[in-house]
CSV table of C-alpha atoms and ligand atoms in Angstrom, one decimal:
chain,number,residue,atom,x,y,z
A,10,UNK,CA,35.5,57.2,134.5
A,11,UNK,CA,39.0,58.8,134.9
A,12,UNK,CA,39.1,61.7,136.8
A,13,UNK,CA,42.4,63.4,138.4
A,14,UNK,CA,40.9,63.2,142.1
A,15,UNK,CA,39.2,61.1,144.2
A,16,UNK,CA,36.7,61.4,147.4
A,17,UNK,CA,37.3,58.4,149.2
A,18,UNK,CA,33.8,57.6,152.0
A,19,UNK,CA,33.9,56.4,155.1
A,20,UNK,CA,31.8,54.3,156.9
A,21,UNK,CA,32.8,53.7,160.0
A,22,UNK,CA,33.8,57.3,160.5
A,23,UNK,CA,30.3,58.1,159.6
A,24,UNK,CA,29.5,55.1,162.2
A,25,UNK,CA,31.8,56.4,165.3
A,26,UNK,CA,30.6,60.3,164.5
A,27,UNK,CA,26.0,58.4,164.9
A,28,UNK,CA,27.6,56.7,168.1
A,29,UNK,CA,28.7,60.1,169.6
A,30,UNK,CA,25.7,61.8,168.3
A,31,UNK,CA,23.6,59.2,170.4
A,32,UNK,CA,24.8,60.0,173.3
A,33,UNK,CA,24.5,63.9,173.0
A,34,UNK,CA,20.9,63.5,171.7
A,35,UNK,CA,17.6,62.6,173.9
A,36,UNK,CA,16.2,59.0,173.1
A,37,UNK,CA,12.9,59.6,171.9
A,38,UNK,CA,14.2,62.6,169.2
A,39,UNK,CA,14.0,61.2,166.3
A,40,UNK,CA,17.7,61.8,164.2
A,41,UNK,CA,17.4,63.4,160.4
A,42,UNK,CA,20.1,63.3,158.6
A,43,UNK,CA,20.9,67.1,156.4
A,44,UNK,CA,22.0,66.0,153.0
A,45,UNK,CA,21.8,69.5,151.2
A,46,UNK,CA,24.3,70.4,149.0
A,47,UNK,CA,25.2,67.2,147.8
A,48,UNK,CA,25.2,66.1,151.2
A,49,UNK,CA,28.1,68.5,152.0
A,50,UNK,CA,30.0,67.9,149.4
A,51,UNK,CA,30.2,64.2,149.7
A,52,UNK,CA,28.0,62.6,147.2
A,53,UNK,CA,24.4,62.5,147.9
A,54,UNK,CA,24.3,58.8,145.9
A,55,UNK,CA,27.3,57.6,148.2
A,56,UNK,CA,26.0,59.0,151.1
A,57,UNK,CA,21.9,57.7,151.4
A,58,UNK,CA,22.9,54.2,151.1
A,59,UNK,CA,26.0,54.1,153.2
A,60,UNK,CA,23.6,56.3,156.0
A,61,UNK,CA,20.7,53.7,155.7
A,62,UNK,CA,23.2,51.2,156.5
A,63,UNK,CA,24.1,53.1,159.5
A,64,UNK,CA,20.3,53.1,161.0
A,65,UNK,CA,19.4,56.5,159.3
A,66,UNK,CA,15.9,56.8,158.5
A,67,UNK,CA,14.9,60.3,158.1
A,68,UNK,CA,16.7,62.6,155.3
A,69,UNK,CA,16.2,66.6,155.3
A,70,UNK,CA,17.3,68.2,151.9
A,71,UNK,CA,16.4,71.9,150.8
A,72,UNK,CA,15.2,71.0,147.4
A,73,UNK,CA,12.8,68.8,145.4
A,74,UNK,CA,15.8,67.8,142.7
A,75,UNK,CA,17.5,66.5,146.2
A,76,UNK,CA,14.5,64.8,147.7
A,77,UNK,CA,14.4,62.7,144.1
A,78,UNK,CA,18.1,61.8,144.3
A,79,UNK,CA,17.7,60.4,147.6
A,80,UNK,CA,14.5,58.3,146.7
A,81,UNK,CA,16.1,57.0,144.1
A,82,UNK,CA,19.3,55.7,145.8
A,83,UNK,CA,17.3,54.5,149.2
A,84,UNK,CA,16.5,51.3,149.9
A,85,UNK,CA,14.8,51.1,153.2
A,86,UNK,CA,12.3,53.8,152.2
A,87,UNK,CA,13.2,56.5,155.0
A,88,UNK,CA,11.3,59.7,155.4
A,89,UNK,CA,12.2,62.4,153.3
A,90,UNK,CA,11.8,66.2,154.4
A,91,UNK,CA,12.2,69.5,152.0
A,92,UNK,CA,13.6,72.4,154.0
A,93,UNK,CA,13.4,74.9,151.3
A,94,UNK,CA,12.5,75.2,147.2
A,95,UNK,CA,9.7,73.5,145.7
A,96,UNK,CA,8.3,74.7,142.3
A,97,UNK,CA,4.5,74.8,141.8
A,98,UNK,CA,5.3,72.0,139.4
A,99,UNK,CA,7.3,69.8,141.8
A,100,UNK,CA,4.7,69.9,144.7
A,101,UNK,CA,2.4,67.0,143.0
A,102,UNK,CA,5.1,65.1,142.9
A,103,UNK,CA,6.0,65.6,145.9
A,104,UNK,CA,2.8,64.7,147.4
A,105,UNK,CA,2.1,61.7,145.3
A,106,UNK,CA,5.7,59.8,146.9
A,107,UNK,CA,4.7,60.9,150.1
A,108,UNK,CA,7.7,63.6,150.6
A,109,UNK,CA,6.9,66.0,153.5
A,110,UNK,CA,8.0,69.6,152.9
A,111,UNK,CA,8.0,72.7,154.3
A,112,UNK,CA,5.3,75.5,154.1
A,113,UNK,CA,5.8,79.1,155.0
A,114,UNK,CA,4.0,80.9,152.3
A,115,UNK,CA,0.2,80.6,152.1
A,116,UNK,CA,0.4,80.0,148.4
A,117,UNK,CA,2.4,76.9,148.7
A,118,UNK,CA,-0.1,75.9,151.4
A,119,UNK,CA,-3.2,76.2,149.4
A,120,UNK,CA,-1.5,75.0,145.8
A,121,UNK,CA,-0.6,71.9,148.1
A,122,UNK,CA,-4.6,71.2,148.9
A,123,UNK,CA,-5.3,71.5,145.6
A,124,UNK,CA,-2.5,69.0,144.3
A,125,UNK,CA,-3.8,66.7,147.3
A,126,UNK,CA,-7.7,66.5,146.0
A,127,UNK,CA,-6.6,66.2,142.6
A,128,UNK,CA,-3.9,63.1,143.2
A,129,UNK,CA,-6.3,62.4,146.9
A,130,UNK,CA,-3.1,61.7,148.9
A,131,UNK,CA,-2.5,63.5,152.0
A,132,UNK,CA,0.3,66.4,151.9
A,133,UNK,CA,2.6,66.1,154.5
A,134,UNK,CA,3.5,69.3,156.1
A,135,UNK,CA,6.0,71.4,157.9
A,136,UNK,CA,4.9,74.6,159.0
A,137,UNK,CA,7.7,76.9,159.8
A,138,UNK,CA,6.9,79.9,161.8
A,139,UNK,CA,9.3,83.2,161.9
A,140,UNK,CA,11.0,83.5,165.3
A,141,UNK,CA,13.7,85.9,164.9
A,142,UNK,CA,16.2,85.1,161.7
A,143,UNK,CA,14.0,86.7,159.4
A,144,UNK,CA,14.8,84.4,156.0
A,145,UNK,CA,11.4,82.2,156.1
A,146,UNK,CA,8.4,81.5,157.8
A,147,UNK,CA,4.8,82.6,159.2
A,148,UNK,CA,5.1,85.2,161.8
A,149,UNK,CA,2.4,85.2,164.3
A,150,UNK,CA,-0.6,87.8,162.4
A,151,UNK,CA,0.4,85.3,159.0
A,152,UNK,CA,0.0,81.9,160.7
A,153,UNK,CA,-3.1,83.4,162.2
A,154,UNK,CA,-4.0,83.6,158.6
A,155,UNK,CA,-3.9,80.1,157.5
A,156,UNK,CA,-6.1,78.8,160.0
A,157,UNK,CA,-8.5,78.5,158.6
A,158,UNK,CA,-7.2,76.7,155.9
A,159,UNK,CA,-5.4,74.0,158.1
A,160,UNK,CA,-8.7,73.4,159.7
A,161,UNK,CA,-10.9,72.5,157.3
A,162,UNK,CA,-8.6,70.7,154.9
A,163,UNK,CA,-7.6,68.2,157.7
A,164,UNK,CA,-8.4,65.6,155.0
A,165,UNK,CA,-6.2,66.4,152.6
A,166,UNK,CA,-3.4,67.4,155.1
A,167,UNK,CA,-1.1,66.2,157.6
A,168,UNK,CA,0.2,68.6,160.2
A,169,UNK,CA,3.9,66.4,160.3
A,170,UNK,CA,5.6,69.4,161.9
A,171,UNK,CA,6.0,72.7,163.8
A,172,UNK,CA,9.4,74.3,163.0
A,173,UNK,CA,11.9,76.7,163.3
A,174,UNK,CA,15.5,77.7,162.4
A,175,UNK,CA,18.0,79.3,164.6
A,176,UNK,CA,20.1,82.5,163.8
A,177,UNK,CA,23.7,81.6,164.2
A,178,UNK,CA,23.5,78.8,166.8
A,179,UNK,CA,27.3,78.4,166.8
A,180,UNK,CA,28.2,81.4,168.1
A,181,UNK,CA,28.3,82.7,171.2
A,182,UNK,CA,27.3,86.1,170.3
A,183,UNK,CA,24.1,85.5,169.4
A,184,UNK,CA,23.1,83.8,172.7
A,185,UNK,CA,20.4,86.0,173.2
A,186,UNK,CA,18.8,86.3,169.9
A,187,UNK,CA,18.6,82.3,170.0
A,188,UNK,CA,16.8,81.9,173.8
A,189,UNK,CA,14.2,85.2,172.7
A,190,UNK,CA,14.0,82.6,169.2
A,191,UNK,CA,13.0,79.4,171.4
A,192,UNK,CA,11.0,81.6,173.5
A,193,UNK,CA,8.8,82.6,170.3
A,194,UNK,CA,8.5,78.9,168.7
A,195,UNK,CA,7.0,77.7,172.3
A,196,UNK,CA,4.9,80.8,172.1
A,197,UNK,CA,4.1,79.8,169.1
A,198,UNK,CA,3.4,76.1,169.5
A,199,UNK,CA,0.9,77.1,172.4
A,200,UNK,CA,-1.2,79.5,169.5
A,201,UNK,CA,-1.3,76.3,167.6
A,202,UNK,CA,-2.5,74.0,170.5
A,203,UNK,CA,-5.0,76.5,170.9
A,204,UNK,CA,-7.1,76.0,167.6
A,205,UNK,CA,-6.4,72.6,168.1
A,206,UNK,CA,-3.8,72.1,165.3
A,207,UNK,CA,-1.9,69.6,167.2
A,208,UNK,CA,2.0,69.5,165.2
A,209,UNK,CA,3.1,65.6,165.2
A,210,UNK,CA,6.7,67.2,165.8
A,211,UNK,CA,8.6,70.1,167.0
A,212,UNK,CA,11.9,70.6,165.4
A,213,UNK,CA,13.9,73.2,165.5
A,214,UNK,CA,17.6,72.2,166.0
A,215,UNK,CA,20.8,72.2,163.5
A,216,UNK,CA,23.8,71.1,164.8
A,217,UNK,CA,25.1,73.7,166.8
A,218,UNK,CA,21.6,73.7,168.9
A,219,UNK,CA,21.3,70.8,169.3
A,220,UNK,CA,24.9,70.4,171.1
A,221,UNK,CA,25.1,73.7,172.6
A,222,UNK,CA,21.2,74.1,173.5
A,223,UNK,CA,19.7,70.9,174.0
A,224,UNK,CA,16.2,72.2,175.2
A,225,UNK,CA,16.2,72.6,171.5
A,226,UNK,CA,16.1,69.0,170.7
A,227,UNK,CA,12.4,69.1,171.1
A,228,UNK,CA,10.9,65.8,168.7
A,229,UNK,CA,13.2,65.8,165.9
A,230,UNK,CA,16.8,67.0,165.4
A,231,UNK,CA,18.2,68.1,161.8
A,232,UNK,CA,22.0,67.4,161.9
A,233,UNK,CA,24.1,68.3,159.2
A,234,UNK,CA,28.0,69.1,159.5
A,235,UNK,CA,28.4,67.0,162.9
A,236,UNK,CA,27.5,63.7,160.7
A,237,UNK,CA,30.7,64.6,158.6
A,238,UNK,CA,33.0,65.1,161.6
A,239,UNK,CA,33.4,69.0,161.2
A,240,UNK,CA,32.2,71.4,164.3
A,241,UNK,CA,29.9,73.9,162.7
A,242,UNK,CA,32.3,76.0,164.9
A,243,UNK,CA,35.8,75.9,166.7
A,244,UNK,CA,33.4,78.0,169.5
A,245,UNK,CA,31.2,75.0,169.1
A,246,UNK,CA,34.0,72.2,169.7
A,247,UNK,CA,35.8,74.3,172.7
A,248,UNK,CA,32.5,74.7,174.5
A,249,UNK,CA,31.4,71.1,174.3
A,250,UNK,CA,35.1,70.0,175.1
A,251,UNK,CA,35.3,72.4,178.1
A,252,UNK,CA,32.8,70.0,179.9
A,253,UNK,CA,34.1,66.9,178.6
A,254,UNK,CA,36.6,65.4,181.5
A,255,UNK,CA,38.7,63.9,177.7
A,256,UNK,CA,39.5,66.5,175.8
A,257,UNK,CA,39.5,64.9,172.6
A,258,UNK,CA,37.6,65.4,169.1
A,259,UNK,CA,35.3,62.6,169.5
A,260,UNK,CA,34.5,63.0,165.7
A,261,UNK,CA,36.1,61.4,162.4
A,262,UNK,CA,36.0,63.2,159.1
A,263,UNK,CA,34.0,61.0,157.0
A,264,UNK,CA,35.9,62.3,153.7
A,265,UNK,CA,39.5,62.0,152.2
A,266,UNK,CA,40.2,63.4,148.9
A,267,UNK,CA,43.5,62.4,147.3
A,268,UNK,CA,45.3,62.8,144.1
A,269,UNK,CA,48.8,61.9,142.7
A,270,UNK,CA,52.1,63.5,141.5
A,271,UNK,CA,52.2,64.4,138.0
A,272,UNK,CA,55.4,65.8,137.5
A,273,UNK,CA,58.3,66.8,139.7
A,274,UNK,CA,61.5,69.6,138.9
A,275,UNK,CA,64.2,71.0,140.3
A,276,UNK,CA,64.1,74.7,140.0
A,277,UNK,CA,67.2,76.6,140.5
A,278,UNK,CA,67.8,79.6,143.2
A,279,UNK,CA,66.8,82.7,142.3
A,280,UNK,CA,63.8,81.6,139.9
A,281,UNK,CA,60.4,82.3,139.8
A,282,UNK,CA,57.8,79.8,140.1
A,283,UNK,CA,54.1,79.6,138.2
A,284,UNK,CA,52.4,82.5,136.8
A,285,UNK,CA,53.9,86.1,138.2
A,286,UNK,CA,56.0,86.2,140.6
A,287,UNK,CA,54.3,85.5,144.2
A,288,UNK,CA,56.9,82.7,144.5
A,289,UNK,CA,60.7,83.2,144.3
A,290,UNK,CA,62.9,80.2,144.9
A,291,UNK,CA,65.1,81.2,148.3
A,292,UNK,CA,67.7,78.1,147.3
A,293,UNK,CA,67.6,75.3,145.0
A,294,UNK,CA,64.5,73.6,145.5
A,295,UNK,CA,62.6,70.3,143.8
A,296,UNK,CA,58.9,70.9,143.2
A,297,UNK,CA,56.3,68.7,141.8
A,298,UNK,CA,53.4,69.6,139.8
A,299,UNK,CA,49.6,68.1,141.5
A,300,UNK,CA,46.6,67.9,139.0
A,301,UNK,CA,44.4,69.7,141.1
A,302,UNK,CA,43.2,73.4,140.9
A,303,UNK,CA,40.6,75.8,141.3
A,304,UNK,CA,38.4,74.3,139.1
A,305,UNK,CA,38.2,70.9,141.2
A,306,UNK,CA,37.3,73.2,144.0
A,307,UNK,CA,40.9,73.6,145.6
A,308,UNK,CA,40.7,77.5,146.6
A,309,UNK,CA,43.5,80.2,144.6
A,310,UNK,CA,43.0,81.5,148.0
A,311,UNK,CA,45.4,78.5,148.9
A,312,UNK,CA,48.1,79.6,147.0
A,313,UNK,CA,51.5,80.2,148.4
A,314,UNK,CA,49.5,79.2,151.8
A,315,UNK,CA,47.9,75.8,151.8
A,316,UNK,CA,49.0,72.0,153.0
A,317,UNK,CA,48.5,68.9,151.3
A,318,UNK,CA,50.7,65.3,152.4
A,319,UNK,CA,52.8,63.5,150.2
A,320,UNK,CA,55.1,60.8,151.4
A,321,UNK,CA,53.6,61.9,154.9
A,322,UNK,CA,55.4,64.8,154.8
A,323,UNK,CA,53.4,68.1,155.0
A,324,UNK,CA,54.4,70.4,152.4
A,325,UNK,CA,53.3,73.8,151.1
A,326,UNK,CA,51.6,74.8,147.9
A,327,UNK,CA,54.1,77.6,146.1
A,328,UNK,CA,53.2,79.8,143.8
A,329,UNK,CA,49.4,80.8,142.4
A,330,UNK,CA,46.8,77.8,142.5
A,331,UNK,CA,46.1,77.4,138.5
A,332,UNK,CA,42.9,76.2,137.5
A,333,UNK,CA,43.9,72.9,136.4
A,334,UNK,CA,46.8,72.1,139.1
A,335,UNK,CA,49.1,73.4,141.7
A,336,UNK,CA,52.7,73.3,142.4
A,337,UNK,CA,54.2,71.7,145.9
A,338,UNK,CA,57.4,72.0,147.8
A,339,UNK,CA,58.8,68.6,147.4
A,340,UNK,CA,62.8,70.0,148.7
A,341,UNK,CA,62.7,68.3,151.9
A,342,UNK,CA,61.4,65.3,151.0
A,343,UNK,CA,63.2,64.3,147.4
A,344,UNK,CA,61.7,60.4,148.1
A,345,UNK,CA,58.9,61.7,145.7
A,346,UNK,CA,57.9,60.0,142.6
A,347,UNK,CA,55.2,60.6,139.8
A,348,UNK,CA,52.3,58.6,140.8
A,349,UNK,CA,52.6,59.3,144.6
A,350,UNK,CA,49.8,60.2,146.3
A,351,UNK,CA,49.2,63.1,147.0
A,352,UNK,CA,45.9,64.4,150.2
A,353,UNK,CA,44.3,67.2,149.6
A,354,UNK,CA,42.2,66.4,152.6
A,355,UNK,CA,42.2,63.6,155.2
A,356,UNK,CA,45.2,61.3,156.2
A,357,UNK,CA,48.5,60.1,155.4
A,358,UNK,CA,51.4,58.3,157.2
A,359,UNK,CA,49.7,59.9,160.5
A,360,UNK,CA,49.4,63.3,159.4
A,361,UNK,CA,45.6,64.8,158.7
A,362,UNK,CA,44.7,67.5,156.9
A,363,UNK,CA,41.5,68.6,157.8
A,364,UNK,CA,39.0,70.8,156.5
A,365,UNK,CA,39.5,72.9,158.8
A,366,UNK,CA,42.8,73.7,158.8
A,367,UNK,CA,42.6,74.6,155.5
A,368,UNK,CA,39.0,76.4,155.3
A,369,UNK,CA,40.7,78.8,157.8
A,370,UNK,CA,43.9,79.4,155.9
A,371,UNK,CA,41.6,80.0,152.7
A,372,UNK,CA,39.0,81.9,154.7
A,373,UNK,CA,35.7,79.4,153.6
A,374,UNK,CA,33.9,77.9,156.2
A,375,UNK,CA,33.7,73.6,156.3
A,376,UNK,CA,30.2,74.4,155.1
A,377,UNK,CA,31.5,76.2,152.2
A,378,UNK,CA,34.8,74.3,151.1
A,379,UNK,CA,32.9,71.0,151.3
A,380,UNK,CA,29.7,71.8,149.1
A,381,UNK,CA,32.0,73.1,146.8
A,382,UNK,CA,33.8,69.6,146.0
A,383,UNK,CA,32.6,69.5,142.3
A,384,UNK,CA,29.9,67.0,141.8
A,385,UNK,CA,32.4,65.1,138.7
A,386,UNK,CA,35.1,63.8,141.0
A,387,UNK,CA,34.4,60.9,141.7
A,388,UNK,CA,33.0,59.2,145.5
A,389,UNK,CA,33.7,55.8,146.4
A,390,UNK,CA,33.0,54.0,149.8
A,391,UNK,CA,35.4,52.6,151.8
A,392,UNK,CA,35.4,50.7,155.1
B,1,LIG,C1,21.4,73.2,156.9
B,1,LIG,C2,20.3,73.2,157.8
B,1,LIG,C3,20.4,72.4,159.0
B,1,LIG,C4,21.6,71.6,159.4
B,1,LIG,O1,22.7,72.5,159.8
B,1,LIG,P1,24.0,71.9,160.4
B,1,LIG,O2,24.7,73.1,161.0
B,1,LIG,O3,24.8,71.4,159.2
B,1,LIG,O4,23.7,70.9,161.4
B,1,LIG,C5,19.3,72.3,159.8
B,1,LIG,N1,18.1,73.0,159.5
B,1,LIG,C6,18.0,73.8,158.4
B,1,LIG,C7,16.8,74.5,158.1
B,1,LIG,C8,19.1,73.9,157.5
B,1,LIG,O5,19.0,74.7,156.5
């Protein structure tokens, strides 16, 4: 396939970022790996394999459509957890391969007993409870509710999980509204215990819990952006490096995304440059067109403000961000050639770009600017 980018994969980023995570999480909590949104961006049929190769054994997605990429592209046969959507349609299915998924609507809990009579398989369930975010689950009168139902369908269910989601772990500010939500799940748990619907795990942790509350660890962990190398927050990163005697990022960004030169010009003082007039050459500069735009998932935000290397030099976008490709300040370094590389994200010659950097200038979240990567450039793997 011939695309004008590429998303180069790394392994033994992804390796060094499980090491550290190891050490930050308890030894019996068992490690599932978030791989919504195309596994953040990077290619959810790169990603499973390389991951399974790693020691990963447990996947959380949000949806069905995910869970079914991931089967097919594992070989090891690792658990598989739905966070989020399932259709009526998709929940036989979903039962028959043995994918545990979450409930937090009584409908989905009794279409699940039916599906699991008619195909007699077990369903493998998740029971959220609401604790405070207010987006999902049973709150206490509700679970109360299904009781009954959880009771005397034990043969046709499996009570996998009790579990939560947190508010905004990553930021400071909503330190209370996270203990008063732990305080609720444990509440919870106990009503559980009490009708003698014994949960084979607790989970309630996402990244930023798990690192910045670890009481929230509990029997399972769901990591997502840590995996990649990105801090869900800088607040996050400076907290956990403020106890840390080395002071140092202990995580590697897992992705580099890299194009070429296509073109370069010399544009003379006084000119405009691109659509409109954001850009007015100051002196006589040399500028080379990139292929990549807005449509590739590089931000118009970026325009006139964002970084890519080339020849590691860092250089400045100029001018609007078109939807096919962008133009870069190439004055100071005139070495350039067509067919140079060009990193949008990642490193070059010793300079990094990272997400980061540039999800601030452009006002996205990591979360946002990496889920956005379109699904057609192309992933490979590298060492
Ligand atoms: C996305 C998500 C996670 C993982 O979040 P990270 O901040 O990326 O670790 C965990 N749990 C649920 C329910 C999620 O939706």
């Amino acid at each position: 396939m011939f695309e004008t980018s590429v998303l180069e994969i790394s392994k033994g980023a992804l390796q060094k970022n499980l090491s550290f995570l190891k050490k930050i999480i308890k030894k019996d909590t068992i490690f599932s790996s978030v791989i919504k949104g195309n596994a953040y961006g990077h290619g959810i049929e790169k990603f499973v394999p390389i991951a399974e190769e790693c020691g990963i054994n447990h996947f959380s997605v949000f949806s069905a459509d995910e869970a079914y990429r991931v089967k097919k592209m594992s070989n090891n046969g690792p658990r598989i957890m739905i966070m989020g959507m399932i259709d009526y349609h998709e929940l036989k299915w979903a039962i028959e391969n043995e994918i545990e998924f979450y409930v937090f609507e009584k409908s989905r809990l009794e279409a699940a007993i039916n599906f699991a009579k008619a195909v007699n398989k077990k369903a493998r369930i998740h029971i959220e409870v609401e604790t405070g975010m207010n987006r999902t689950g049973f709150n206490q009168a509700q679970l109360k509710e299904i009781f009954p139902l959880l009771k005397y369908n034990s043969e046709n269910l499996v009570l996998e999980g009790l579990c939560t989601h947190y508010a905004g772990a990553e930021s400071i500010a909503n330190f209370l509204r996270i203990k008063n939500q732990i305080k609720i799940f444990n509440k919870m748990h106990k009503i559980l215990l009490k009708e003698g619907l014994v949960p084979k795990l607790r989970h309630t942790a996402c990244s930023a819990a798990a690192i910045t509350y670890p009481q929230t660890q509990m029997d399972l962990v769901r990591v997502g952006i840590l995996q990649y190398g990105y801090w869900p927050s800088r607040e996050t990163l400076i907290n956990y490096l403020s106890e840390q005697e080395n002071k140092v990022d202990p995580l590697e960004r897992i992705i580099k995304w890299k194009s070429q030169v296509m073109s370069t010009k010399n544009v003379n003082m006084g000119e405009f440059i691109g659509y409109g007039t954001t850009y007015l050459a100051q002196r006589e500069m040399k500028i080379a067109t990139v292929p990549i735009g807005y449509s590739h998932g590089f931000s118009r935000s970026l325009s006139n403000t964002g970084r890519v290397l080339v020849n590691g030099h860092r250089v400045g976008v100029i001018g609007m961000v078109n939807m096919n490709l962008m133009t870069i300040d190439i004055t100071d370094c005139p070495d350039v050639n067509i067919g140079d590389e060009v990193v949008m994200i990642g490193e070059q010659g010793g300079q990094t770009i990272s997400v980061s950097s540039f999800s601030e200038l452009s006002d996205q979240l990591n979360y946002e600017l990496l889920t956005r990567l379109p699904q057609h450039i192309p992933r490979v793997t590298v060492a």
